[in-house]
Coordinates of C-alpha atoms (C1' of nucleotides) and ligand atoms in Angstrom, one line a residue:
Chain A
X11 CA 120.8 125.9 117.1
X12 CA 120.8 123.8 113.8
X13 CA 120.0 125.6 110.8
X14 CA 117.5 124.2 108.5
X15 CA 119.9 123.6 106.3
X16 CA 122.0 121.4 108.5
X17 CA 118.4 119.6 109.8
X18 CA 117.7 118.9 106.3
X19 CA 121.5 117.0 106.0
X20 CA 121.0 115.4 108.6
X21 CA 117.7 113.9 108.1
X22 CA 118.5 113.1 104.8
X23 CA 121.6 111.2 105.5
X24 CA 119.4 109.1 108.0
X25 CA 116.9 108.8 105.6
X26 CA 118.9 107.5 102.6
X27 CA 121.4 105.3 105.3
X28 CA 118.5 102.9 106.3
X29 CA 119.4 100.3 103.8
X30 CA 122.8 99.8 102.7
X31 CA 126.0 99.5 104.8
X32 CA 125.2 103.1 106.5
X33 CA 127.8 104.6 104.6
X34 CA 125.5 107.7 102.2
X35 CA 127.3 108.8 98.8
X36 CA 127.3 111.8 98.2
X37 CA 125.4 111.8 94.7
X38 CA 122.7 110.5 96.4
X39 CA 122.6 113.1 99.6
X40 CA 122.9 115.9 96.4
X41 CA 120.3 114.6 94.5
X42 CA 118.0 114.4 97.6
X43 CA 118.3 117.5 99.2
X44 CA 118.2 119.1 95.5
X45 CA 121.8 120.5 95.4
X46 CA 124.9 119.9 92.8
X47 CA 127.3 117.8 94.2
X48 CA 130.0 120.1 95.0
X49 CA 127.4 122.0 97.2
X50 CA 127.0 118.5 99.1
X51 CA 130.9 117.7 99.7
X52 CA 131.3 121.2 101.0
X53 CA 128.6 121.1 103.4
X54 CA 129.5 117.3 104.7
X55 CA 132.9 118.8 105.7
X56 CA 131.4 121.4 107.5
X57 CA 129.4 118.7 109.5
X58 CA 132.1 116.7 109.8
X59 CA 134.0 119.8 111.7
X60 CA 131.0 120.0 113.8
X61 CA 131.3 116.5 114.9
X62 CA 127.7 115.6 113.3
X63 CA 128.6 113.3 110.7
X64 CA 131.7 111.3 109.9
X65 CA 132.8 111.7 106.6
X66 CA 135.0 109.3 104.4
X67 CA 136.3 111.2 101.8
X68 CA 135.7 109.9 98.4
X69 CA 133.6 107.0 100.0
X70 CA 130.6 108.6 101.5
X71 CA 129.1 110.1 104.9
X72 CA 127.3 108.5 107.7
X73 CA 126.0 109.8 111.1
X74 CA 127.9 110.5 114.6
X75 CA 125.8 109.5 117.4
X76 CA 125.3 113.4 118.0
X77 CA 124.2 113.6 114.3
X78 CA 121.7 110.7 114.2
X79 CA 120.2 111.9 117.6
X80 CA 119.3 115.4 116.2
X81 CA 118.2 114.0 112.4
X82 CA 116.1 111.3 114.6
X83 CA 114.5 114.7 116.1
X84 CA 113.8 116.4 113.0
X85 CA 112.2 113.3 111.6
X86 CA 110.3 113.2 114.6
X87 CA 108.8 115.9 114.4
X88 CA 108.0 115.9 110.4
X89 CA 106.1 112.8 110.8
X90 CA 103.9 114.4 114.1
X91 CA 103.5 117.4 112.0
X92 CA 102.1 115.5 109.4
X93 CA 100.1 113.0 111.7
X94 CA 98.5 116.5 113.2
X95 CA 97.9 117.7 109.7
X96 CA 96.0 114.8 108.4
X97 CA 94.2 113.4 111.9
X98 CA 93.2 117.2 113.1
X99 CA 93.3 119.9 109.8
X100 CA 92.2 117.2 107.9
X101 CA 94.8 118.3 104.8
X102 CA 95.0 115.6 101.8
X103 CA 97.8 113.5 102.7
X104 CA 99.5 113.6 99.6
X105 CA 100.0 117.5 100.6
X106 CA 101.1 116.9 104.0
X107 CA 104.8 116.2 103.3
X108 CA 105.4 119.2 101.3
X109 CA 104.0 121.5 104.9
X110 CA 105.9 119.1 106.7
X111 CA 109.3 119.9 105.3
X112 CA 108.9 123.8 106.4
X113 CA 107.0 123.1 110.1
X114 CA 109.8 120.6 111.3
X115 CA 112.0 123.2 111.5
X116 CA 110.3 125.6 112.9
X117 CA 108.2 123.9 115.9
X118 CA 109.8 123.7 119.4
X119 CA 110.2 120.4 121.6
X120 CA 107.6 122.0 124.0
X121 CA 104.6 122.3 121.1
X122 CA 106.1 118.9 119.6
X123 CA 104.8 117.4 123.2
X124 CA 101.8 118.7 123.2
X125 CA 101.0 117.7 119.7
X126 CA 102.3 114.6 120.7
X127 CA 99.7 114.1 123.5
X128 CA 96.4 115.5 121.7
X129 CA 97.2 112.7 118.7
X130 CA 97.4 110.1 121.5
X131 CA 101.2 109.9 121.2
X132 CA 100.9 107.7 117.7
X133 CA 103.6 104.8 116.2
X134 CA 103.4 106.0 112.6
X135 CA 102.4 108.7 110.3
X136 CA 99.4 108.5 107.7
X137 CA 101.6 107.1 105.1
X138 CA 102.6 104.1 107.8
X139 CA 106.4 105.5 108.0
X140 CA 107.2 104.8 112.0
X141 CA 107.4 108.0 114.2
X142 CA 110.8 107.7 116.7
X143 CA 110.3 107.9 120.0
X144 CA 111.1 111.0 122.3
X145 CA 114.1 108.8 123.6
X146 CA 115.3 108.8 119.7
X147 CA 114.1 105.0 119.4
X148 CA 113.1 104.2 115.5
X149 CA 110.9 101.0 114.5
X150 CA 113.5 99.4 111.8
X151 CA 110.7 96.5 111.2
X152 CA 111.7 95.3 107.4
X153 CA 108.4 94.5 105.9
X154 CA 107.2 92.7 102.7
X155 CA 106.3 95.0 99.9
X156 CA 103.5 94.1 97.1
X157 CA 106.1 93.0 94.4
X158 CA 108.2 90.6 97.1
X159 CA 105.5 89.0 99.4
X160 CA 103.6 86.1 99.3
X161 CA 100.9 85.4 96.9
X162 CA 97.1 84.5 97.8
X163 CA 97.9 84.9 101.7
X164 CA 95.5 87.5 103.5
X165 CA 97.7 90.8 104.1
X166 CA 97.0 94.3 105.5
X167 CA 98.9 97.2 103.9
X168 CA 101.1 99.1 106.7
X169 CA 103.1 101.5 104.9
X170 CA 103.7 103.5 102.0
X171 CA 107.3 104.7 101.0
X172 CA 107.2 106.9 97.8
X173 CA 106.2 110.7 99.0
X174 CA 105.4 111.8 95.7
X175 CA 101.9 113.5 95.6
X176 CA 100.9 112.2 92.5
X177 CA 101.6 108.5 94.1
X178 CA 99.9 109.2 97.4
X179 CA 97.0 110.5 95.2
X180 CA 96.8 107.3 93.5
X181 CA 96.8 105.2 96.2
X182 CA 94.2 107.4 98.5
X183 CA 92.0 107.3 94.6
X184 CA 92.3 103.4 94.6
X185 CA 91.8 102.5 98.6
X186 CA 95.1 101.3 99.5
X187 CA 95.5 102.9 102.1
X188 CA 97.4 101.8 105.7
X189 CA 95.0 99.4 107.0
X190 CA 93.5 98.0 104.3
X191 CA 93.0 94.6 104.1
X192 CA 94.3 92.4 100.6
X193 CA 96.1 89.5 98.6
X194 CA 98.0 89.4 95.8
X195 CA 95.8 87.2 92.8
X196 CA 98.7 86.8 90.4
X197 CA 102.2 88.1 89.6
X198 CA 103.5 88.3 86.0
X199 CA 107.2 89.1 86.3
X200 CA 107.9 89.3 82.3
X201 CA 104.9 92.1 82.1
X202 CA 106.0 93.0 85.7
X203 CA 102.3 93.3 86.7
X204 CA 100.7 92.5 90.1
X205 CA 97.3 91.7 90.5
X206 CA 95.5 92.8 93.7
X207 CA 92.3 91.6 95.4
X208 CA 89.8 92.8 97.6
X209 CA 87.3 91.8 99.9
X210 CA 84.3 93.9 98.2
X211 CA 86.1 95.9 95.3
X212 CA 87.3 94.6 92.2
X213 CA 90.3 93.3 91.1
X214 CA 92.9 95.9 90.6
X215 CA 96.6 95.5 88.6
X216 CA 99.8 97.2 89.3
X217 CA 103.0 97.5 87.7
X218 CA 105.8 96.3 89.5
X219 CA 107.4 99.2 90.3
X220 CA 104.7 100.7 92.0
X221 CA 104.1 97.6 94.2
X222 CA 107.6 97.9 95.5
X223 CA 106.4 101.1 97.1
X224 CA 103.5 99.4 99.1
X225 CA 104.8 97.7 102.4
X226 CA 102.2 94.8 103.8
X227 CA 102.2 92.4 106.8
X228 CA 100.6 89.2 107.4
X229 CA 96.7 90.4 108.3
X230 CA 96.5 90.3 112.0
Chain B
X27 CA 108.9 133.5 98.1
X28 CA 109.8 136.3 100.6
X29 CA 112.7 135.1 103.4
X30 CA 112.0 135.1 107.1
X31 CA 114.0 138.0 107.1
X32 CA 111.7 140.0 104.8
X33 CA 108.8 138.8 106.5
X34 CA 110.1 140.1 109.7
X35 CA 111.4 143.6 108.4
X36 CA 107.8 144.2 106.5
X37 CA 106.1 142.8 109.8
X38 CA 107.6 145.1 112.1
X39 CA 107.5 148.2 109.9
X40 CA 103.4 147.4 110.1
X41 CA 103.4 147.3 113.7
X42 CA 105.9 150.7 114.1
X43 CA 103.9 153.0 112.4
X44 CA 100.9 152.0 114.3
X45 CA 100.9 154.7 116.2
X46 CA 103.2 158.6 114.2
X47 CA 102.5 160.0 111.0
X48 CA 103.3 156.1 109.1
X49 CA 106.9 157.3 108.5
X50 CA 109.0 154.4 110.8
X51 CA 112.5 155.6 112.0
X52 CA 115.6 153.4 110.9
X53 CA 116.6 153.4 114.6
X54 CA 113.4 151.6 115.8
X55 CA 113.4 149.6 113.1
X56 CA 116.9 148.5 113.9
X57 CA 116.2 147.9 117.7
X58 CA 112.5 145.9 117.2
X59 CA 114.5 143.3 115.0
X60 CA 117.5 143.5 117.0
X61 CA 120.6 144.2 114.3
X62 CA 122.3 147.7 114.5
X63 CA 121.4 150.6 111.9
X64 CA 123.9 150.2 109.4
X65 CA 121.8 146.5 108.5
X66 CA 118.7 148.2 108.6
X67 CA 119.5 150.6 106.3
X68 CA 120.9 148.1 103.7
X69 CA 117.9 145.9 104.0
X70 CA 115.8 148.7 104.0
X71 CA 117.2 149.8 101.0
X72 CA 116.7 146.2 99.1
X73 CA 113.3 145.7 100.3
X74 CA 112.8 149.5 98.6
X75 CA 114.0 147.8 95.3
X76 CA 111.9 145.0 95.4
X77 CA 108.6 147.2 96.2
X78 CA 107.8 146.5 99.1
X79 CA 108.6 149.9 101.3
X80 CA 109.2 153.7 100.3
X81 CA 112.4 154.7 101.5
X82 CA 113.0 158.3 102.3
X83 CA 116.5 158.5 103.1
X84 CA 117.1 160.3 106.9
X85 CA 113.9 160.1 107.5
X86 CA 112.3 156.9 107.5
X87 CA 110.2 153.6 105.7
X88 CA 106.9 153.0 104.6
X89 CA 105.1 150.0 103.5
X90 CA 103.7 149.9 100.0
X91 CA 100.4 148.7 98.8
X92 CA 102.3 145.4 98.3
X93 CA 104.3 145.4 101.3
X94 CA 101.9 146.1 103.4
X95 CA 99.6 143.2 102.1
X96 CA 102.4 140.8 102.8
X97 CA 102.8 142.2 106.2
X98 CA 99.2 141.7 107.2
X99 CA 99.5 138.1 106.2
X100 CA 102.3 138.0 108.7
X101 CA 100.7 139.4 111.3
X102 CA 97.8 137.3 110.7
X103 CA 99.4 133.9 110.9
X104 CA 101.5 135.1 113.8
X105 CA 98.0 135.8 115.8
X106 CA 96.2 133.1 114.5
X107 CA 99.3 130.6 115.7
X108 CA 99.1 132.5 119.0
X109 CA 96.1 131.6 119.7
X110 CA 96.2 127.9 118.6
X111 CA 98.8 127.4 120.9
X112 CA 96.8 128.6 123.4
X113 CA 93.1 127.6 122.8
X114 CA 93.7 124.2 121.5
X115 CA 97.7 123.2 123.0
X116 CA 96.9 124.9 126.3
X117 CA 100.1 126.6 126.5
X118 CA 101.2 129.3 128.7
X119 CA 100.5 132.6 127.2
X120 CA 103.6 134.5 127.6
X121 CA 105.6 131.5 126.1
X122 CA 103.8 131.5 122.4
X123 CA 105.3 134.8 121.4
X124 CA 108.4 133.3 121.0
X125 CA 107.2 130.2 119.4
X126 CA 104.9 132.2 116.7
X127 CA 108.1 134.5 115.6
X128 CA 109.1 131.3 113.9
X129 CA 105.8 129.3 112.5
X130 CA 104.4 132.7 111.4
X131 CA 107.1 131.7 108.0
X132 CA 106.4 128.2 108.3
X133 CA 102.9 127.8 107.2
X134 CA 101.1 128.0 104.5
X135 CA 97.9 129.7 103.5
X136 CA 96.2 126.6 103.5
X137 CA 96.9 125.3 107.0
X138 CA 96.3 129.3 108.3
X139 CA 93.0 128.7 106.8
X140 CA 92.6 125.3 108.5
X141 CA 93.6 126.7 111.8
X142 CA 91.3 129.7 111.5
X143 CA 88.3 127.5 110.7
X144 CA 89.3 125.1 113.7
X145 CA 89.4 128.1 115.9
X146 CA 86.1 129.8 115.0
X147 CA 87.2 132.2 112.8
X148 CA 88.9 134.4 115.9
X149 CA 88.8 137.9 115.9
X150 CA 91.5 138.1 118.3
X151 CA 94.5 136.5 119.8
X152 CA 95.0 135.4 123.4
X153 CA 96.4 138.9 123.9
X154 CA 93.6 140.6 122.8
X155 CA 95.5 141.7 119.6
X156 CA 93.6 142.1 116.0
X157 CA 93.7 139.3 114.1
X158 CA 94.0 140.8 110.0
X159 CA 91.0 139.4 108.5
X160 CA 91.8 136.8 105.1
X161 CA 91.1 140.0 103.1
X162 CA 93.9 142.1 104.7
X163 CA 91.0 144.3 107.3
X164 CA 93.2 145.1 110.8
X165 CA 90.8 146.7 113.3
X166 CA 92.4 149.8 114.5
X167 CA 89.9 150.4 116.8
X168 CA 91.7 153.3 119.4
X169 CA 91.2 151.9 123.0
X170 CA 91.6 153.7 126.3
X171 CA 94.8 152.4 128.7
X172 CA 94.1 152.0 132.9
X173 CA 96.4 155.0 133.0
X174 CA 94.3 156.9 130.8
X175 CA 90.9 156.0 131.2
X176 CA 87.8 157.3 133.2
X177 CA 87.6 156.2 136.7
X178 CA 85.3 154.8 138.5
X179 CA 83.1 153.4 135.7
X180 CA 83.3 149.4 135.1
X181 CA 85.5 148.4 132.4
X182 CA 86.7 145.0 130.6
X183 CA 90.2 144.6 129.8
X184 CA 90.5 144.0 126.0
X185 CA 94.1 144.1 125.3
X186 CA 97.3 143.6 126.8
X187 CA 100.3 145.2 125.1
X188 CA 103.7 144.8 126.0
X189 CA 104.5 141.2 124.8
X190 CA 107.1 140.3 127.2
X191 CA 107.0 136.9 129.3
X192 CA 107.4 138.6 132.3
X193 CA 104.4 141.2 132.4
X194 CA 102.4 138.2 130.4
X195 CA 103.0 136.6 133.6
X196 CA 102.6 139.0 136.0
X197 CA 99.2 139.9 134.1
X198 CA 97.9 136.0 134.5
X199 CA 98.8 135.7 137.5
X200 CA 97.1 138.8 138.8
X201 CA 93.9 137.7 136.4
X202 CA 93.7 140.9 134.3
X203 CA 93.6 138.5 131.9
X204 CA 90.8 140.5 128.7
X205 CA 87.6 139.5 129.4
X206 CA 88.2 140.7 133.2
X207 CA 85.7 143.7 134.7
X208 CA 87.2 146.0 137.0
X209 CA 87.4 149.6 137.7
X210 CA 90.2 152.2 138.7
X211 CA 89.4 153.1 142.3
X212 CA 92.2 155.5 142.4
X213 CA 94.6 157.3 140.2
X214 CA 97.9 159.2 141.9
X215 CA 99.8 161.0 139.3
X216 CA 102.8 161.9 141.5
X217 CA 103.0 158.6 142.8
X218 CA 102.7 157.5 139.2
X219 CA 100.2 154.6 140.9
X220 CA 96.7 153.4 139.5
X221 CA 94.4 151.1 142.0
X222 CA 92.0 149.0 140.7
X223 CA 89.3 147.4 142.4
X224 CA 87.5 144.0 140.8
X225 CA 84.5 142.3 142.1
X226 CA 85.0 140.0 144.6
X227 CA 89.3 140.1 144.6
X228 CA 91.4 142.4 146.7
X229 CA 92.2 145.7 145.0
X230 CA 95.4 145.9 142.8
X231 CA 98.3 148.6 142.6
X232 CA 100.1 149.1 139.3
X233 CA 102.5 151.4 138.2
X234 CA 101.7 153.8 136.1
X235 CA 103.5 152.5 132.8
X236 CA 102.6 149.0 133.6
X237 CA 98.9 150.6 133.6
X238 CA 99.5 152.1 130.5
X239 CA 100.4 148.3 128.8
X240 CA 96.5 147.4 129.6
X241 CA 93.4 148.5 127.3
X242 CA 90.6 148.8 128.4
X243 CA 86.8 149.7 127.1
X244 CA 83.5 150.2 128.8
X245 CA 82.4 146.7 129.7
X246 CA 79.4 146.3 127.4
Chain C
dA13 C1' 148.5 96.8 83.3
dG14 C1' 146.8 100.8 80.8
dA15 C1' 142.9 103.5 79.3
dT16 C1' 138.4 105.2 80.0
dT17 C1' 134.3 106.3 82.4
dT18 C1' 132.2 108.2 86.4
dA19 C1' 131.8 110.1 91.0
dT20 C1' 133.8 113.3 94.0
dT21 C1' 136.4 117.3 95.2
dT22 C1' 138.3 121.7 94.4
dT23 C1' 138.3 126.4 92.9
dG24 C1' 136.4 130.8 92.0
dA25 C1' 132.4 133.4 92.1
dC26 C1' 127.8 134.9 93.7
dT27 C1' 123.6 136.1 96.9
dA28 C1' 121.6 137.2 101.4
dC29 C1' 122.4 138.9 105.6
dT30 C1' 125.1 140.7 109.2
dC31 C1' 128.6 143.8 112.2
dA32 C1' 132.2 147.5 113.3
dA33 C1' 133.6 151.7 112.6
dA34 C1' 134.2 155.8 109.9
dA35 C1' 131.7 159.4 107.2
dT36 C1' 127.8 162.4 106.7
dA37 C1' 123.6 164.9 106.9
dG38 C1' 119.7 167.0 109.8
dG39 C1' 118.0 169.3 113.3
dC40 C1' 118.7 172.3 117.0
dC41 C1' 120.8 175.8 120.1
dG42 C1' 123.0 179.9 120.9
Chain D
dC25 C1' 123.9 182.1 110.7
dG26 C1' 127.5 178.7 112.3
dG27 C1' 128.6 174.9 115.3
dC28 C1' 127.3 170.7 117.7
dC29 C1' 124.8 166.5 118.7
dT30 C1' 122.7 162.5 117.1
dA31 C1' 120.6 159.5 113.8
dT32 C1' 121.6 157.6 109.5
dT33 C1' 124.4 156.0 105.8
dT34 C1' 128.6 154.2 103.9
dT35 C1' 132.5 151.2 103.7
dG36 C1' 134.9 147.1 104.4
dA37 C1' 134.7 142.6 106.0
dG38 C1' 132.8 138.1 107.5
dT39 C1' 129.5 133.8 107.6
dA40 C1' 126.3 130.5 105.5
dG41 C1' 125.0 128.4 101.6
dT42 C1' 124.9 127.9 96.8
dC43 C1' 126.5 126.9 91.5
dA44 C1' 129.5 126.2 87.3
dA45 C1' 133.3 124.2 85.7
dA46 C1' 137.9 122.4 86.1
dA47 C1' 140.8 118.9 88.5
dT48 C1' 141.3 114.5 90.5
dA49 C1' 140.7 109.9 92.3
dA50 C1' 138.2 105.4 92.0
dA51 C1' 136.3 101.9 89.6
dT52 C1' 135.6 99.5 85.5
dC53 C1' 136.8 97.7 81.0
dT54 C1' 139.5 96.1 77.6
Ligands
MN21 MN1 112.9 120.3 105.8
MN22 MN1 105.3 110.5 106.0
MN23 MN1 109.2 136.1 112.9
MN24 MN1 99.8 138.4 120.5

DNA sequence: AGATTTATTTTGACTACTCAAAATAGGCCG
DNA sequence: CGGCCTATTTTGAGTAGTCAAAATAAATCT
């Protein structure tokens, strides 16, 4: 059985491998799982010996097969935890990930079914990040985010990456939630400002940054 | 934050001095958590330095005023997982031991109070065990067993001790699940044998020491 | 190319938990 | 009381994971 410890490596390595050429350095795999760097290089080589992760000294880490099939499971299950918080507790969604980082650890494929089931076996979490399958299949759909995509087109918001609380809070606060329905009105890239609108609310700006963290598809 | 570990020394202490004078023994200690003395002792000692038991050395462990709160909220989330698993994801009842051991450290106090609300504020678990109330209250109500009760008089079955797949499963499958009416038709002390009789089933023989495993009060 | 900056690895040390086996203290029995 | 049996404690050692700080390799910049 994988210790947290080594779910959290593994998850992380997945995580942080989705753009780039799949090879993970290991400042960033410190600096997300909150660790000093030395404590990172140790622990890759002790994945490595366990045939979860291949490891290129000096150059970074990426996943065996073996090691992306159990991070694909731990992500699995952190995204049904937090579909079960939100859908059935009703918990604030900008709390979920936080309970969600504890639970997927500690929940067994057999309860990860059923919860599964009585959500109605869902494609994404409440923050639009794709659920993989039970087969280990993950939606790698590249989407538009608010500070690429087209201007004055008709869009839907799908997903939001940024897990922060204080970010989530501001974009349950504002209505931008997965689903919603908008276009960008203007985009100043010197002030680095976008402008949203929405059918039935009123204007509302962004910085840049922050629209980066919005993914949106063509409305439907 | 108190480790898994703790949680699971300070749980079991609770639960071992049920029953005796309060004062656990390092060897049953030892053998409910499954490490040999010499650990228990150790860990017995640290947890004695943090507060949270009274150590007498040679004779046994305690709980504290603090340890002893902590404990109850173990217990409580342990019980109140139990019987999420079984009231709302239908799962077999001798399986959710196993799976509570683990959540019982993985939630919070703010999903327990989620689940408790989404349960109906249960006092008890599928097993018929106290559930601690928010407040730290464990009924320790003192119940009568089928080897030790009256006979002949109509009883409910309102516990079922002895956690253990296997008599979980023996119990469900013979329907002594609590709730059930019955009454002991016969008692046969050198056969160590207890008969029961239930309304409209075929009468039941039971060891003596399984017998023993079931409480039982007058049905009301 | 040679020097400097920066990321990574190594080394040594620490905490939490565990076991095996030897030492010890209590309780009990004659 | 004195000796024996048994539970408990002690000692020495090991695993998993971590940090601080020194050593090293890679990349970048004159
Ligand atoms: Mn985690
Ligand atoms: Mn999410
Ligand atoms: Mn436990
Ligand atoms: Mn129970």
């Amino acid at each position: 059985m994988a210790s947290s410890t080594v779910e959290n490596y593994l998850k992380h390595v997945l995580l942080l491998s989705a753009g780039g050429d799949g090879l993970v350095s290991m400042g960033a795999l410190a600096g997300a799982l909150a660790v000093v760097p030395g404590t990172a290089t140790t622990m890759v080589k002790a994945l490595a010996d366990g045939g979860l992760v291949e490891h290129r000294p000096r150059h970074g880490v990426r996943l065996t097969a073996a090691g992306r099939r159990l991070a694909l499971g731990v992500l699995r299950k952190h995204r049904l935890v937090e579909t079960f918080l939100v859908n059935v507790l009703k918990m604030d969604w900008a709390a979920v990930h936080a309970e969600a980082e504890q639970l997927e650890h500690a929940i067994s494929d057999d309860v990860l079914d059923r919860l599964d089931a009585l959500l109605g076996h869902p494609a994404t979490d409440p923050h639009g990040d794709p659920i993989p399958s039970r087969q280990g299949q993950l939606d790698s759909q590249v989407y538009a985010t608010l500070a690429t995509c087209v201007a004055d087109k008709t869009l839907r918001v799908v997903r939001v990456t940024d897990q922060s609380a204080e970010f989530l809070q501001f974009v349950d606060q504002t209505g931008l939630l997965p689903g919603t329905a908008l276009r960008v009105a203007s985009r100043n890239l010197a002030a680095g400002l976008v402008t949203l609108k929405r059918p039935g609310a009123r204007p509302l700006a962004l910085s840049l940054a922050a629209a980066g963290n919005i993914l949106v598809a063509p409305a439907r």
